[in-house]
Amino acid sequence: METETKAMSTKELSVAVSSLLEQEEARAERARHRRRRRIRRDREQTRARTIQLAHSVELIKWYQFGISLVMTITLIILVVVVWKIGNEAERIKGEVQQVRAKAENIVDGIEREADSIRDKLQRPLQTIGGAVGGQLGHSLGKAMGVDEE
């Protein structure tokens, strides 16, 4: 089979060219619409990313503020605890010094008593004589009317 091509008339040629031009214009218009939509979508996405970034930066600022606040409070608590420990140490030191002074007084009293007992044991006759002499002196004092108390 042979294909025959028949010649187109001017009107048919005009219609065909006109149809091709309309199709090309429609294709170009669709391409422009797609391009405008893509540009609009890109701008909206950029705007959305910018807003999200601004929110993220604001959130980071608040996190940083919160962390700084916690660190400040922790530092204040640390200073207060160290200060109270120092005060408590001074109070305990004072109590230890008081207990030490009392203990030294007790030790001094015990040493004096031990020295007295040692002296009495080393010189029993003098001790007995002193006691008898003291009683005798007291009796004489009573007899003479002089009371030595």
PDB file of C-alpha atoms in Angstrom:
ATOM      1  CA  MET A   1       0.000   0.000   0.000  1.00  0.00           C
ATOM      2  CA  GLU A   2       1.149   3.292  -0.879  1.00  0.00           C
ATOM      3  CA  THR A   3       0.520   6.301   1.181  1.00  0.00           C
ATOM      4  CA  GLU A   4      -0.526   9.293  -0.617  1.00  0.00           C
ATOM      5  CA  THR A   5      -0.053  12.688   0.719  1.00  0.00           C
ATOM      6  CA  LYS A   6      -2.383  15.192  -0.491  1.00  0.00           C
ATOM      7  CA  ALA A   7      -1.613  18.791  -0.663  1.00  0.00           C
ATOM      8  CA  MET A   8      -3.059  20.976   2.020  1.00  0.00           C
ATOM      9  CA  SER A   9      -4.967  24.004   1.208  1.00  0.00           C
ATOM     10  CA  THR A  10      -3.979  27.382   2.575  1.00  0.00           C
ATOM     11  CA  LYS A  11      -6.857  27.340   4.972  1.00  0.00           C
ATOM     12  CA  GLU A  12      -5.948  23.890   6.274  1.00  0.00           C
ATOM     13  CA  LEU A  13      -2.348  24.973   6.515  1.00  0.00           C
ATOM     14  CA  SER A  14      -3.407  28.076   8.468  1.00  0.00           C
ATOM     15  CA  VAL A  15      -5.518  25.977  10.817  1.00  0.00           C
ATOM     16  CA  ALA A  16      -2.663  23.492  11.315  1.00  0.00           C
ATOM     17  CA  VAL A  17      -0.121  26.253  11.986  1.00  0.00           C
ATOM     18  CA  SER A  18      -2.603  28.012  14.236  1.00  0.00           C
ATOM     19  CA  SER A  19      -3.210  24.745  16.101  1.00  0.00           C
ATOM     20  CA  LEU A  20       0.535  24.163  16.490  1.00  0.00           C
ATOM     21  CA  LEU A  21       1.019  27.736  17.735  1.00  0.00           C
ATOM     22  CA  GLU A  22      -1.816  27.333  20.247  1.00  0.00           C
ATOM     23  CA  GLN A  23      -0.334  24.053  21.457  1.00  0.00           C
ATOM     24  CA  GLU A  24       3.086  25.696  21.792  1.00  0.00           C
ATOM     25  CA  GLU A  25       1.576  28.656  23.639  1.00  0.00           C
ATOM     26  CA  ALA A  26      -0.353  26.284  25.923  1.00  0.00           C
ATOM     27  CA  ARG A  27       2.817  24.291  26.567  1.00  0.00           C
ATOM     28  CA  ALA A  28       4.757  27.507  27.262  1.00  0.00           C
ATOM     29  CA  GLU A  29       1.943  28.735  29.554  1.00  0.00           C
ATOM     30  CA  ARG A  30       1.958  25.431  31.475  1.00  0.00           C
ATOM     31  CA  ALA A  31       5.751  25.687  31.769  1.00  0.00           C
ATOM     32  CA  ARG A  32       5.405  29.257  33.124  1.00  0.00           C
ATOM     33  CA  HIS A  33       2.743  28.123  35.604  1.00  0.00           C
ATOM     34  CA  ARG A  34       4.942  25.224  36.746  1.00  0.00           C
ATOM     35  CA  ARG A  35       7.897  27.586  37.074  1.00  0.00           C
ATOM     36  CA  ARG A  36       5.815  30.131  39.058  1.00  0.00           C
ATOM     37  CA  ARG A  37       4.448  27.348  41.302  1.00  0.00           C
ATOM     38  CA  ARG A  38       7.962  26.001  41.858  1.00  0.00           C
ATOM     39  CA  ILE A  39       9.256  29.498  42.665  1.00  0.00           C
ATOM     40  CA  ARG A  40       6.264  30.144  45.006  1.00  0.00           C
ATOM     41  CA  ARG A  41       6.765  26.737  46.672  1.00  0.00           C
ATOM     42  CA  ASP A  42      10.510  27.407  47.074  1.00  0.00           C
ATOM     43  CA  ARG A  43       9.769  30.825  48.610  1.00  0.00           C
ATOM     44  CA  GLU A  44       7.197  29.321  50.990  1.00  0.00           C
ATOM     45  CA  GLN A  45       9.628  26.585  51.976  1.00  0.00           C
ATOM     46  CA  THR A  46      12.384  29.157  52.491  1.00  0.00           C
ATOM     47  CA  ARG A  47      10.015  31.289  54.582  1.00  0.00           C
ATOM     48  CA  ALA A  48       8.949  28.210  56.594  1.00  0.00           C
ATOM     49  CA  ARG A  49      12.583  27.197  57.147  1.00  0.00           C
ATOM     50  CA  THR A  50      13.409  30.766  58.224  1.00  0.00           C
ATOM     51  CA  ILE A  51      10.521  30.764  60.693  1.00  0.00           C
ATOM     52  CA  GLN A  52      11.559  27.316  61.975  1.00  0.00           C
ATOM     53  CA  LEU A  53      15.145  28.528  62.337  1.00  0.00           C
ATOM     54  CA  ALA A  54      13.957  31.606  64.257  1.00  0.00           C
ATOM     55  CA  HIS A  55      11.922  29.351  66.567  1.00  0.00           C
ATOM     56  CA  SER A  56      14.928  27.078  67.037  1.00  0.00           C
ATOM     57  CA  VAL A  57      17.174  30.037  67.867  1.00  0.00           C
ATOM     58  CA  GLU A  58      14.585  31.324  70.358  1.00  0.00           C
ATOM     59  CA  LEU A  59      14.332  27.865  71.897  1.00  0.00           C
ATOM     60  CA  ILE A  60      18.122  27.634  72.148  1.00  0.00           C
ATOM     61  CA  LYS A  61      18.145  31.030  73.894  1.00  0.00           C
ATOM     62  CA  TRP A  62      15.633  29.792  76.466  1.00  0.00           C
ATOM     63  CA  TYR A  63      17.557  26.549  76.968  1.00  0.00           C
ATOM     64  CA  GLN A  64      20.730  28.553  77.467  1.00  0.00           C
ATOM     65  CA  PHE A  65      18.941  30.837  79.936  1.00  0.00           C
ATOM     66  CA  GLY A  66      17.602  27.806  81.816  1.00  0.00           C
ATOM     67  CA  ILE A  67      21.006  26.160  81.956  1.00  0.00           C
ATOM     68  CA  SER A  68      22.590  29.413  83.143  1.00  0.00           C
ATOM     69  CA  LEU A  69      19.896  29.790  85.786  1.00  0.00           C
ATOM     70  CA  VAL A  70      20.449  26.236  87.037  1.00  0.00           C
ATOM     71  CA  MET A  71      24.214  26.797  87.138  1.00  0.00           C
ATOM     72  CA  THR A  72      23.737  30.070  89.056  1.00  0.00           C
ATOM     73  CA  ILE A  73      21.408  28.449  91.572  1.00  0.00           C
ATOM     74  CA  THR A  74      23.835  25.543  91.959  1.00  0.00           C
ATOM     75  CA  LEU A  75      26.702  27.956  92.571  1.00  0.00           C
ATOM     76  CA  ILE A  76      24.663  29.873  95.166  1.00  0.00           C
ATOM     77  CA  ILE A  77      23.736  26.624  96.917  1.00  0.00           C
ATOM     78  CA  LEU A  78      27.389  25.561  96.872  1.00  0.00           C
ATOM     79  CA  VAL A  79      28.475  28.872  98.428  1.00  0.00           C
ATOM     80  CA  VAL A  80      25.766  28.628 101.113  1.00  0.00           C
ATOM     81  CA  VAL A  81      26.702  25.023 101.916  1.00  0.00           C
ATOM     82  CA  VAL A  82      30.408  25.870 102.168  1.00  0.00           C
ATOM     83  CA  TRP A  83      29.571  28.887 104.349  1.00  0.00           C
ATOM     84  CA  LYS A  84      27.374  26.764 106.665  1.00  0.00           C
ATOM     85  CA  ILE A  85      30.051  24.065 106.839  1.00  0.00           C
ATOM     86  CA  GLY A  86      32.569  26.747 107.836  1.00  0.00           C
ATOM     87  CA  ASN A  87      30.222  28.056 110.548  1.00  0.00           C
ATOM     88  CA  GLU A  88      29.588  24.536 111.817  1.00  0.00           C
ATOM     89  CA  ALA A  89      33.331  23.830 111.851  1.00  0.00           C
ATOM     90  CA  GLU A  90      33.916  27.002 113.913  1.00  0.00           C
ATOM     91  CA  ARG A  91      31.151  25.989 116.341  1.00  0.00           C
ATOM     92  CA  ILE A  92      32.602  22.485 116.710  1.00  0.00           C
ATOM     93  CA  LYS A  93      36.085  23.958 117.139  1.00  0.00           C
ATOM     94  CA  GLY A  94      34.775  26.175 119.968  1.00  0.00           C
ATOM     95  CA  GLU A  95      33.067  23.208 121.633  1.00  0.00           C
ATOM     96  CA  VAL A  96      36.241  21.123 121.320  1.00  0.00           C
ATOM     97  CA  GLN A  97      38.241  23.931 122.942  1.00  0.00           C
ATOM     98  CA  GLN A  98      35.722  24.121 125.810  1.00  0.00           C
ATOM     99  CA  VAL A  99      35.824  20.353 126.305  1.00  0.00           C
ATOM    100  CA  ARG A 100      39.615  20.454 126.144  1.00  0.00           C
ATOM    101  CA  ALA A 101      39.762  23.215 128.780  1.00  0.00           C
ATOM    102  CA  LYS A 102      37.403  21.224 131.047  1.00  0.00           C
ATOM    103  CA  ALA A 103      39.471  18.079 130.488  1.00  0.00           C
ATOM    104  CA  GLU A 104      42.670  19.979 131.329  1.00  0.00           C
ATOM    105  CA  ASN A 105      41.039  21.280 134.539  1.00  0.00           C
ATOM    106  CA  ILE A 106      39.963  17.749 135.440  1.00  0.00           C
ATOM    107  CA  VAL A 107      43.458  16.416 134.678  1.00  0.00           C
ATOM    108  CA  ASP A 108      45.023  19.215 136.765  1.00  0.00           C
ATOM    109  CA  GLY A 109      42.656  18.384 139.659  1.00  0.00           C
ATOM    110  CA  ILE A 110      43.475  14.680 139.363  1.00  0.00           C
ATOM    111  CA  GLU A 111      47.210  15.462 139.260  1.00  0.00           C
ATOM    112  CA  ARG A 112      46.913  17.654 142.389  1.00  0.00           C
ATOM    113  CA  GLU A 113      44.929  14.941 144.155  1.00  0.00           C
ATOM    114  CA  ALA A 114      47.468  12.314 143.041  1.00  0.00           C
ATOM    115  CA  ASP A 115      50.344  14.520 144.270  1.00  0.00           C
ATOM    116  CA  SER A 116      48.536  14.969 147.582  1.00  0.00           C
ATOM    117  CA  ILE A 117      47.968  11.224 147.920  1.00  0.00           C
ATOM    118  CA  ARG A 118      51.575  10.547 146.914  1.00  0.00           C
ATOM    119  CA  ASP A 119      52.804  13.032 149.546  1.00  0.00           C
ATOM    120  CA  LYS A 120      50.618  11.435 152.202  1.00  0.00           C
ATOM    121  CA  LEU A 121      51.851   7.980 151.267  1.00  0.00           C
ATOM    122  CA  GLN A 122      55.497   9.083 151.276  1.00  0.00           C
ATOM    123  CA  ARG A 123      55.213  10.822 154.668  1.00  0.00           C
ATOM    124  CA  PRO A 124      52.520   8.997 156.612  1.00  0.00           C
ATOM    125  CA  LEU A 125      53.665  10.195 160.029  1.00  0.00           C
ATOM    126  CA  GLN A 126      53.643  13.843 159.005  1.00  0.00           C
ATOM    127  CA  THR A 127      50.186  13.359 157.578  1.00  0.00           C
ATOM    128  CA  ILE A 128      48.920  11.764 160.768  1.00  0.00           C
ATOM    129  CA  GLY A 129      50.662  14.406 162.833  1.00  0.00           C
ATOM    130  CA  GLY A 130      49.190  17.163 160.675  1.00  0.00           C
ATOM    131  CA  ALA A 131      45.735  15.733 161.098  1.00  0.00           C
ATOM    132  CA  VAL A 132      46.173  15.352 164.859  1.00  0.00           C
ATOM    133  CA  GLY A 133      47.758  18.788 165.055  1.00  0.00           C
ATOM    134  CA  GLY A 134      44.871  20.267 163.093  1.00  0.00           C
ATOM    135  CA  GLN A 135      42.347  18.653 165.412  1.00  0.00           C
ATOM    136  CA  LEU A 136      44.332  19.778 168.433  1.00  0.00           C
ATOM    137  CA  GLY A 137      44.536  23.328 167.063  1.00  0.00           C
ATOM    138  CA  HIS A 138      40.838  23.313 166.440  1.00  0.00           C
ATOM    139  CA  SER A 139      40.098  22.050 169.943  1.00  0.00           C
ATOM    140  CA  LEU A 140      42.388  24.691 171.469  1.00  0.00           C
ATOM    141  CA  GLY A 141      40.764  27.353 169.332  1.00  0.00           C
ATOM    142  CA  LYS A 142      37.356  26.331 170.629  1.00  0.00           C
ATOM    143  CA  ALA A 143      38.581  26.267 174.152  1.00  0.00           C
ATOM    144  CA  MET A 144      40.029  29.771 173.840  1.00  0.00           C
ATOM    145  CA  GLY A 145      36.960  31.025 172.064  1.00  0.00           C
ATOM    146  CA  VAL A 146      38.631  31.575 168.703  1.00  0.00           C
ATOM    147  CA  ASP A 147      36.796  29.762 165.948  1.00  0.00           C
ATOM    148  CA  GLU A 148      38.868  29.295 162.793  1.00  0.00           C
ATOM    149  CA  GLU A 149      36.602  28.137 160.082  1.00  0.00           C
TER     150      GLU A 149
END
